[in-house]
CSV table of C-alpha atoms (C1' of nucleotides) in Angstrom, one decimal:
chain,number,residue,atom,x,y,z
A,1,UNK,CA,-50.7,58.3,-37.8
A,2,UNK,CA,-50.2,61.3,-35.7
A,3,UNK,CA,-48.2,64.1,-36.2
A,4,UNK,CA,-45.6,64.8,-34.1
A,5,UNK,CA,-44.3,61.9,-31.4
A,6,UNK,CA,-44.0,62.2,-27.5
A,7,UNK,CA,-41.0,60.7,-26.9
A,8,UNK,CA,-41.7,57.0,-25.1
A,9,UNK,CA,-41.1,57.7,-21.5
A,10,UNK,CA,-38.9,60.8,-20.2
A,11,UNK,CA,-35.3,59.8,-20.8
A,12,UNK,CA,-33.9,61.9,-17.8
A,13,UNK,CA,-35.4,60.0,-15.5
A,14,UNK,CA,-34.9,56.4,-17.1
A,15,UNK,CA,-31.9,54.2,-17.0
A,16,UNK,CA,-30.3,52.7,-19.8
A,17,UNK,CA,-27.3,50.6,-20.5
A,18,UNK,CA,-27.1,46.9,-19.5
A,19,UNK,CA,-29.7,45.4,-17.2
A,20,UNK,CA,-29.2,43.9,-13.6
A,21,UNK,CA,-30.1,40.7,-11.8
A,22,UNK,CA,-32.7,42.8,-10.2
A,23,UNK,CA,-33.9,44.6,-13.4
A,24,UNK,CA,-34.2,41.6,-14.7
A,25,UNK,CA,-36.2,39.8,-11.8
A,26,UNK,CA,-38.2,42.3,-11.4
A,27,UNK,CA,-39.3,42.4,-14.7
A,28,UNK,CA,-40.2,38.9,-14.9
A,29,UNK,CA,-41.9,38.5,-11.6
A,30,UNK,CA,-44.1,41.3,-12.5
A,31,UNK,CA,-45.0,39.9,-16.2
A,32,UNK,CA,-45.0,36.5,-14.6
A,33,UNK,CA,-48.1,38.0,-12.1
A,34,UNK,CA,-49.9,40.7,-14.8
A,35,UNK,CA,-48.7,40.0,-18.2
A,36,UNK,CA,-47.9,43.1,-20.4
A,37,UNK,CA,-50.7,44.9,-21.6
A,38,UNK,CA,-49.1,48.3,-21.8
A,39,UNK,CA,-45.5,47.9,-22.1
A,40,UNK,CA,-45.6,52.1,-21.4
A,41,UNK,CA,-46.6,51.9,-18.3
A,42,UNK,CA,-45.4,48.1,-17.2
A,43,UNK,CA,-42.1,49.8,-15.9
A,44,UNK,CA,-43.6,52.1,-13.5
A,45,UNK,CA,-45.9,49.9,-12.4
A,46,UNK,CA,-43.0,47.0,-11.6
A,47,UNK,CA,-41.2,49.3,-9.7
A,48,UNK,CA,-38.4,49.9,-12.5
A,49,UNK,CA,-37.1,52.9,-13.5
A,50,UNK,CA,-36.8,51.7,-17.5
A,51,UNK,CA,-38.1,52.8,-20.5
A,52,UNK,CA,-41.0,50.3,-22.0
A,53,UNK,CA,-40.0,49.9,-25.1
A,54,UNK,CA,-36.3,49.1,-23.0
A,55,UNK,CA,-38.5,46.6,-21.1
A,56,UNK,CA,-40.4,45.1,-24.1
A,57,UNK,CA,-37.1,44.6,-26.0
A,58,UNK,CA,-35.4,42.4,-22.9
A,59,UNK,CA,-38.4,40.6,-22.4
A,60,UNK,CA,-38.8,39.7,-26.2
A,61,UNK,CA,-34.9,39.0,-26.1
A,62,UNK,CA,-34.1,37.2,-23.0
A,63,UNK,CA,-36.1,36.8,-20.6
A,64,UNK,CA,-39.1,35.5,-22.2
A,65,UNK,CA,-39.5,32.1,-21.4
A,66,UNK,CA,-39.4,30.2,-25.0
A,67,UNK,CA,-36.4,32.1,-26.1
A,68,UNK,CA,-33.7,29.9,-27.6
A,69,UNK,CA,-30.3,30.9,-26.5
A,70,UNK,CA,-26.6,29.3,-27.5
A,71,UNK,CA,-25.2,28.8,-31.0
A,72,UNK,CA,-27.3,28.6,-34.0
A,73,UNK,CA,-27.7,25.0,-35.9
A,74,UNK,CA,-26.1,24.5,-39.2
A,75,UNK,CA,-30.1,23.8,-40.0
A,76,UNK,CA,-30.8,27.4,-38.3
A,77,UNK,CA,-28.3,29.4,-40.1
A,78,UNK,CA,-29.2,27.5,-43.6
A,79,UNK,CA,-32.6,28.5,-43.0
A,80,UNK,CA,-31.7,32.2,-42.4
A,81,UNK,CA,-29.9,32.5,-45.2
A,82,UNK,CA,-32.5,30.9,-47.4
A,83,UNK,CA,-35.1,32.9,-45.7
A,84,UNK,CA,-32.6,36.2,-46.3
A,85,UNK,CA,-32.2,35.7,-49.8
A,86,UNK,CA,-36.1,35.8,-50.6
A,87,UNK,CA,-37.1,38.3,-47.9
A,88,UNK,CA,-34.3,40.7,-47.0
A,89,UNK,CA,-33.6,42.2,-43.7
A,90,UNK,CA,-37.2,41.0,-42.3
A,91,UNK,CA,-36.0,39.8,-39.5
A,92,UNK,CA,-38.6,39.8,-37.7
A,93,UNK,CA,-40.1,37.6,-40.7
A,94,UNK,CA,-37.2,35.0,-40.7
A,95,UNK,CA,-37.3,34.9,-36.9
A,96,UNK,CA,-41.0,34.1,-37.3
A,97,UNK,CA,-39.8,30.7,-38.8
A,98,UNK,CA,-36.9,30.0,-36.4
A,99,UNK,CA,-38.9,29.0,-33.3
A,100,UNK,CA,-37.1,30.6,-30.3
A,101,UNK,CA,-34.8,33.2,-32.1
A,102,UNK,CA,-35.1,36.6,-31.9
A,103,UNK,CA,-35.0,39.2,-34.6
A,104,UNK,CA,-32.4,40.7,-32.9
A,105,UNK,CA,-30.5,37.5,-32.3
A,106,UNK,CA,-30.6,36.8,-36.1
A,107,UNK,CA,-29.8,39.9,-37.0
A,108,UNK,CA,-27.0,40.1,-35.3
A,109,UNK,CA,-25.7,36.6,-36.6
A,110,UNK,CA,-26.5,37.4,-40.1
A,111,UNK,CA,-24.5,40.6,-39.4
A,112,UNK,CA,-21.5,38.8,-37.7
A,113,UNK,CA,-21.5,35.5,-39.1
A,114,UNK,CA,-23.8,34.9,-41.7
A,115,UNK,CA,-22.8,37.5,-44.3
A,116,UNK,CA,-19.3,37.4,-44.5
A,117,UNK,CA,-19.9,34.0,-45.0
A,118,UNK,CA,-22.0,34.2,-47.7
A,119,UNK,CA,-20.1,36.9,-49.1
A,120,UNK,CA,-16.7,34.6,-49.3
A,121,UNK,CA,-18.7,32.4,-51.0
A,122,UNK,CA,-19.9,34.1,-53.4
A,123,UNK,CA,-16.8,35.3,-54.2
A,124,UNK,CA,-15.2,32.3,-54.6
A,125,UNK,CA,-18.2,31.1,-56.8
A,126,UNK,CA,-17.9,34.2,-59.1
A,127,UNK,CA,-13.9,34.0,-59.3
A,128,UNK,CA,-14.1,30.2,-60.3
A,129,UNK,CA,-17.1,31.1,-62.8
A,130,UNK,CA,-19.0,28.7,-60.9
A,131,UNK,CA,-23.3,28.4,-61.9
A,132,UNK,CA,-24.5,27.0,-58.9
A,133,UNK,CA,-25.3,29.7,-56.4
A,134,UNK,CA,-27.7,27.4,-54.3
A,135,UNK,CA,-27.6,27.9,-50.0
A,136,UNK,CA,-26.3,24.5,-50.0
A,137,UNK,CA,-23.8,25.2,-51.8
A,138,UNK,CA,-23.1,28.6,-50.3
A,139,UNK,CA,-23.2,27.1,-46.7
A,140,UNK,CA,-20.1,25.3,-45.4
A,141,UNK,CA,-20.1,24.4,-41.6
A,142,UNK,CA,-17.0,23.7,-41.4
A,143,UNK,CA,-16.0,26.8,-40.0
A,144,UNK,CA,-18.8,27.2,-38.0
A,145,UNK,CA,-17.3,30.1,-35.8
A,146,UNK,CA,-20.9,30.3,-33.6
A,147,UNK,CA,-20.0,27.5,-31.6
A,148,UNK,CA,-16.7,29.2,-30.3
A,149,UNK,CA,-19.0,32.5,-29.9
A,150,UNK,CA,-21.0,30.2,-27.2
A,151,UNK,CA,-18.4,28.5,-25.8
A,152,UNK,CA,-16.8,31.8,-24.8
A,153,UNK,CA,-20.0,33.8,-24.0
A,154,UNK,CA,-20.6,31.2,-21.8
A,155,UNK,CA,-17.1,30.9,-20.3
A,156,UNK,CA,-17.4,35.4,-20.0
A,157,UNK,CA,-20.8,35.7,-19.1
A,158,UNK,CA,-22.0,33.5,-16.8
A,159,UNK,CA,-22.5,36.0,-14.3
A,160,UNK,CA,-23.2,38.8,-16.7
A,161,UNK,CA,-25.8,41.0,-16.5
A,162,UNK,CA,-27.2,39.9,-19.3
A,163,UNK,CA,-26.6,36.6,-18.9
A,164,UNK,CA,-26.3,35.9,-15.5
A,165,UNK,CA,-29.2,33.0,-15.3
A,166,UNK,CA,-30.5,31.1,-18.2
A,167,UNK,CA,-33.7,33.3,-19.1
A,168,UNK,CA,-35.3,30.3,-20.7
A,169,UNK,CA,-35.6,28.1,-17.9
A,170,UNK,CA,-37.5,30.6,-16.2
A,171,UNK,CA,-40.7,29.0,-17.1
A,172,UNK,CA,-44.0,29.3,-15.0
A,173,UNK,CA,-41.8,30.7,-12.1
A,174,UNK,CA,-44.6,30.2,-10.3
A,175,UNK,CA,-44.6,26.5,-10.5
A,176,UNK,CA,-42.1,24.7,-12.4
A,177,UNK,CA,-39.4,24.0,-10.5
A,178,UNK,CA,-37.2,21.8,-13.0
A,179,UNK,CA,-36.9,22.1,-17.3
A,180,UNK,CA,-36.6,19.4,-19.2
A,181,UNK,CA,-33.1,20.3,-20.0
A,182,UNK,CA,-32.2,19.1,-16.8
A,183,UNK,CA,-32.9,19.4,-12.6
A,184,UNK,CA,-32.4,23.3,-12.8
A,185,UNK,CA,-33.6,24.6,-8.9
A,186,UNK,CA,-36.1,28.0,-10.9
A,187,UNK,CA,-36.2,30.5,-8.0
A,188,UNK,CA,-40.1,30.2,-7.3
A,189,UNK,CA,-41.6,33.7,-7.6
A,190,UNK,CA,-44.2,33.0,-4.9
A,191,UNK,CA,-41.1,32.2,-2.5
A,192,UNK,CA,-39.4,35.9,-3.2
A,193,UNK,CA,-42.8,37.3,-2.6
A,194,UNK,CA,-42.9,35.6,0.9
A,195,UNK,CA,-39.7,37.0,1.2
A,196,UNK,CA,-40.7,40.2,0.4
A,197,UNK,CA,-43.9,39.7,3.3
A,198,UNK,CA,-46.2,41.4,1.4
A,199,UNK,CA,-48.7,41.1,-2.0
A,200,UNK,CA,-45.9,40.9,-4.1
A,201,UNK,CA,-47.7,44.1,-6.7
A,202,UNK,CA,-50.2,45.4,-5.7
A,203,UNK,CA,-52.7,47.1,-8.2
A,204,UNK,CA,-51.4,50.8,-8.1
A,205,UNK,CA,-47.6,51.9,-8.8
A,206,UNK,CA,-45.0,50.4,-6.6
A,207,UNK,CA,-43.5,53.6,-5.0
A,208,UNK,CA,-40.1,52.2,-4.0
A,209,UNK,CA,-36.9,53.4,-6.0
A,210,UNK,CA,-34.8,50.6,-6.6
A,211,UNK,CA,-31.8,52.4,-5.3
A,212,UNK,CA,-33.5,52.6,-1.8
A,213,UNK,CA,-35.6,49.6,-1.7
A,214,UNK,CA,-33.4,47.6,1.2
A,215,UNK,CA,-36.1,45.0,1.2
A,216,UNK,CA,-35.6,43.8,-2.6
A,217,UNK,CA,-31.9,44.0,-2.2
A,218,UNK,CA,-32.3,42.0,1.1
A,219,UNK,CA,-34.2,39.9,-1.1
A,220,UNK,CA,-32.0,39.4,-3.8
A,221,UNK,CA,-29.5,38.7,-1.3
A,222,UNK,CA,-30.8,35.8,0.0
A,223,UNK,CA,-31.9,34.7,-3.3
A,224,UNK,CA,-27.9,34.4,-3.8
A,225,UNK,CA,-27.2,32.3,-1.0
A,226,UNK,CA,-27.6,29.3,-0.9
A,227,UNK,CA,-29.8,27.9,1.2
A,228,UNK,CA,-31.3,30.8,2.3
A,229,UNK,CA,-30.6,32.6,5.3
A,230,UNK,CA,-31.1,35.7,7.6
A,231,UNK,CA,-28.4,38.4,6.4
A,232,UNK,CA,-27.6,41.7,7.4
A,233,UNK,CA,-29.4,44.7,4.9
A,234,UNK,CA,-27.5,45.1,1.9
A,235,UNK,CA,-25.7,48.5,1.1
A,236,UNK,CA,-28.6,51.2,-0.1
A,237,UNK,CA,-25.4,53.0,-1.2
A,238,UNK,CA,-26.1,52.8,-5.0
A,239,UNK,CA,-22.4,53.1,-6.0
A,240,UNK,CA,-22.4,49.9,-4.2
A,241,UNK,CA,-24.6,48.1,-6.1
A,242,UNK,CA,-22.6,46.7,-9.0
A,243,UNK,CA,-21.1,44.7,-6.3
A,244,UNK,CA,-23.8,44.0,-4.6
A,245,UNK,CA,-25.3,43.1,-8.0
A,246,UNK,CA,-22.4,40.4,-8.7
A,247,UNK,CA,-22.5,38.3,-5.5
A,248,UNK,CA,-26.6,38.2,-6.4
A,249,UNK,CA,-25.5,37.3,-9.9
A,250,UNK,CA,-23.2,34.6,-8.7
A,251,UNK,CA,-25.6,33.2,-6.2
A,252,UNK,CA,-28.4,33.1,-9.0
A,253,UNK,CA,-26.0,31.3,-11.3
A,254,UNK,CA,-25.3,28.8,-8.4
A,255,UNK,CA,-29.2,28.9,-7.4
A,256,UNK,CA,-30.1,27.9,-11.0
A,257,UNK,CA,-27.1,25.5,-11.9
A,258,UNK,CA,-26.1,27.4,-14.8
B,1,DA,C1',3.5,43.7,-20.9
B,2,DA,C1',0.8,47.0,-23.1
B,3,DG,C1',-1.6,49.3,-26.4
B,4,DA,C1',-4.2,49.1,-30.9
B,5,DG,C1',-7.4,47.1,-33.6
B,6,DC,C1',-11.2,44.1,-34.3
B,7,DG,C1',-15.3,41.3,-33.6
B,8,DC,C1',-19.3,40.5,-31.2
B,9,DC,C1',-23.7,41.5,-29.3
B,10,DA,C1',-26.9,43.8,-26.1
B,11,DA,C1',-29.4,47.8,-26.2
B,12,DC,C1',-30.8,52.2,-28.0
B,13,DC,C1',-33.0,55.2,-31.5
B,14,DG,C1',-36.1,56.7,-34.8
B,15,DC,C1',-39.5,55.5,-37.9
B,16,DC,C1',-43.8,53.2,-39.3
B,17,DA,C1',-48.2,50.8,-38.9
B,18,DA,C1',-52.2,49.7,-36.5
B,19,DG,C1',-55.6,50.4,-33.2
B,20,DA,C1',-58.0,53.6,-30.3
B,21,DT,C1',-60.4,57.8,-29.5
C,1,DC,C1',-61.6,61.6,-41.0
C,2,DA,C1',-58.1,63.4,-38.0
C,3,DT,C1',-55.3,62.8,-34.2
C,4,DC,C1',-53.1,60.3,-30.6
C,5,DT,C1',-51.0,56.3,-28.5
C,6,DT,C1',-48.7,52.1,-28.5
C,7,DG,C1',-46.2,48.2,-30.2
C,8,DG,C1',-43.1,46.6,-33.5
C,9,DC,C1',-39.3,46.7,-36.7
C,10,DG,C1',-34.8,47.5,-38.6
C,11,DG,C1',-30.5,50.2,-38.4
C,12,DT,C1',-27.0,51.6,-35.6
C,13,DT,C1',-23.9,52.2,-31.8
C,14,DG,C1',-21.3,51.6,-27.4
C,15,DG,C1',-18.9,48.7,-24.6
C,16,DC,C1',-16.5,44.7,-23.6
C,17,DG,C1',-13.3,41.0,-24.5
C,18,DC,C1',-10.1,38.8,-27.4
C,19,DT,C1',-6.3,38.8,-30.6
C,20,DC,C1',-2.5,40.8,-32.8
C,21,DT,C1',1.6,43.5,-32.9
DNA sequence: AAGAGCGCCAACCGCCAAGAT
DNA sequence: CATCTTGGCGGTTGGCGCTCT
């Protein structure tokens, strides 16, 4: 291990906070074409002006295609607290087991949900003197307060940034064109990069700044119509982007029928 | 109606381990 | 072996939305 530690990337000249449509579209396309050997310098090289380990994380989290999102199962949360009890705050361990979910997505129940839960329980066992400290005991569904968690994420979020498409249908961009979970229209990757009119990354660093890059935005914005059409070029004006950013949000939730 | 408080969760931060040089 | 780089992990926080008063 070295000494000291250069900081990741140079903050001042990264963004942080939330992630947009395009962010998040960018970063897939460009994992979807090269993968992500070097998550340091994956950001530069897709054109996004991110922090890798900020890029990493959202694939890992959400955009990755065999992540799991919506409420945890009765089965699920069981398992996590089984899995909690003999290894701790691994949670990268007890996601390991949990096919689909995220450390961060089961640290955050355990956090929110789980451990109160458990917590009342236990009280309630130690105040009646109860023996029995098993998970089945210590687990009652009947308050299961995840599934009014999904119900209004998905009622508030549906054109989040975060949220604003189903990251897990976006599997093999390239060709799948419907999941199993139903006839989902995927935005085909190879389509935007016709859009686009040109190798969709080439080898060396993409020089455009997102807040000047009229084509992407052009892009996007046709991407959010639906079917696609001509359309005059989108503001550059970055303060106008948010909004620029919803209607493309909106459209993509259309697009993808989510 | 409006402000305060609370809950939830996406994202950031800092540390550590492993691999590379 | 020492140092450097990178990925991964767990703790924490900021912001948003909901509920309560």
């Amino acid at each position: 291990m070295g000494k000291g530690r250069a900081p990741c990337c140079d903050k001042s000249k990264v963004k942080k906070g939330p992630w947009s449509c395009e962010e998040d579209l960018r970063l897939i396309a460009f994992i979807q074409k090269h993968g992500h050997q070097n998550w340091r310098s994956l950001p530069k090289q897709a054109g996004l002006l991110r922090c890798g380990k900020s890029c990493r994380l959202r694939w890992i989290n959400y955009l990755r295609p065999d992540v799991k999102r919506g409420n945890f199962t009765p089965q699920e949360e069981d398992t996590i607290v089984k899995l909690h009890q003999t290894l701790g705050n691994k949670w990268s361990k007890i996601a390991s087991h949990l096919p689909g979910r995220t450390d961060n997505e089961i640290k955050n129940v355990w956090n929110t949900h789980l451990k109160k839960r458990v917590m009342k329980k236990l009280e309630g066992a130690t105040s009646r003197s109860s023996s029995s400290s098993s998970t089945s005991v210590l687990l009652s569904h009947t308050d299961h307060t995840s599934k009014n968690v999904t119900e209004k994420e998905e009622a508030t979020k549906s054109c989040s940034p975060t949220s604003s498409y189903n990251a897990s249908s976006v599997s093999n961009l390239s060709q799948v064109h419907e999941i199993s979970s139903g006839n989902v229209n995927i935005v085909d990757m190879d389509w935007i990069f016709q859009l686009m009119n040109e190798e969709p990354f080439p080898s060396g660093v993409i020089e455009t700044p997102l807040e000047c890059d009229v084509d992407f935005w052009d892009m996007l914005d046709i991407i959010g119509s639906s079917p696609p059409h001509p359309h005059p070029p989108p503001n550059s004006d970055y303060s106008k982007l948010d909004n620029h950013s919803d209607a493309s949000c909106q459209g993509l939730s259309n697009e993808l029928g989510v």
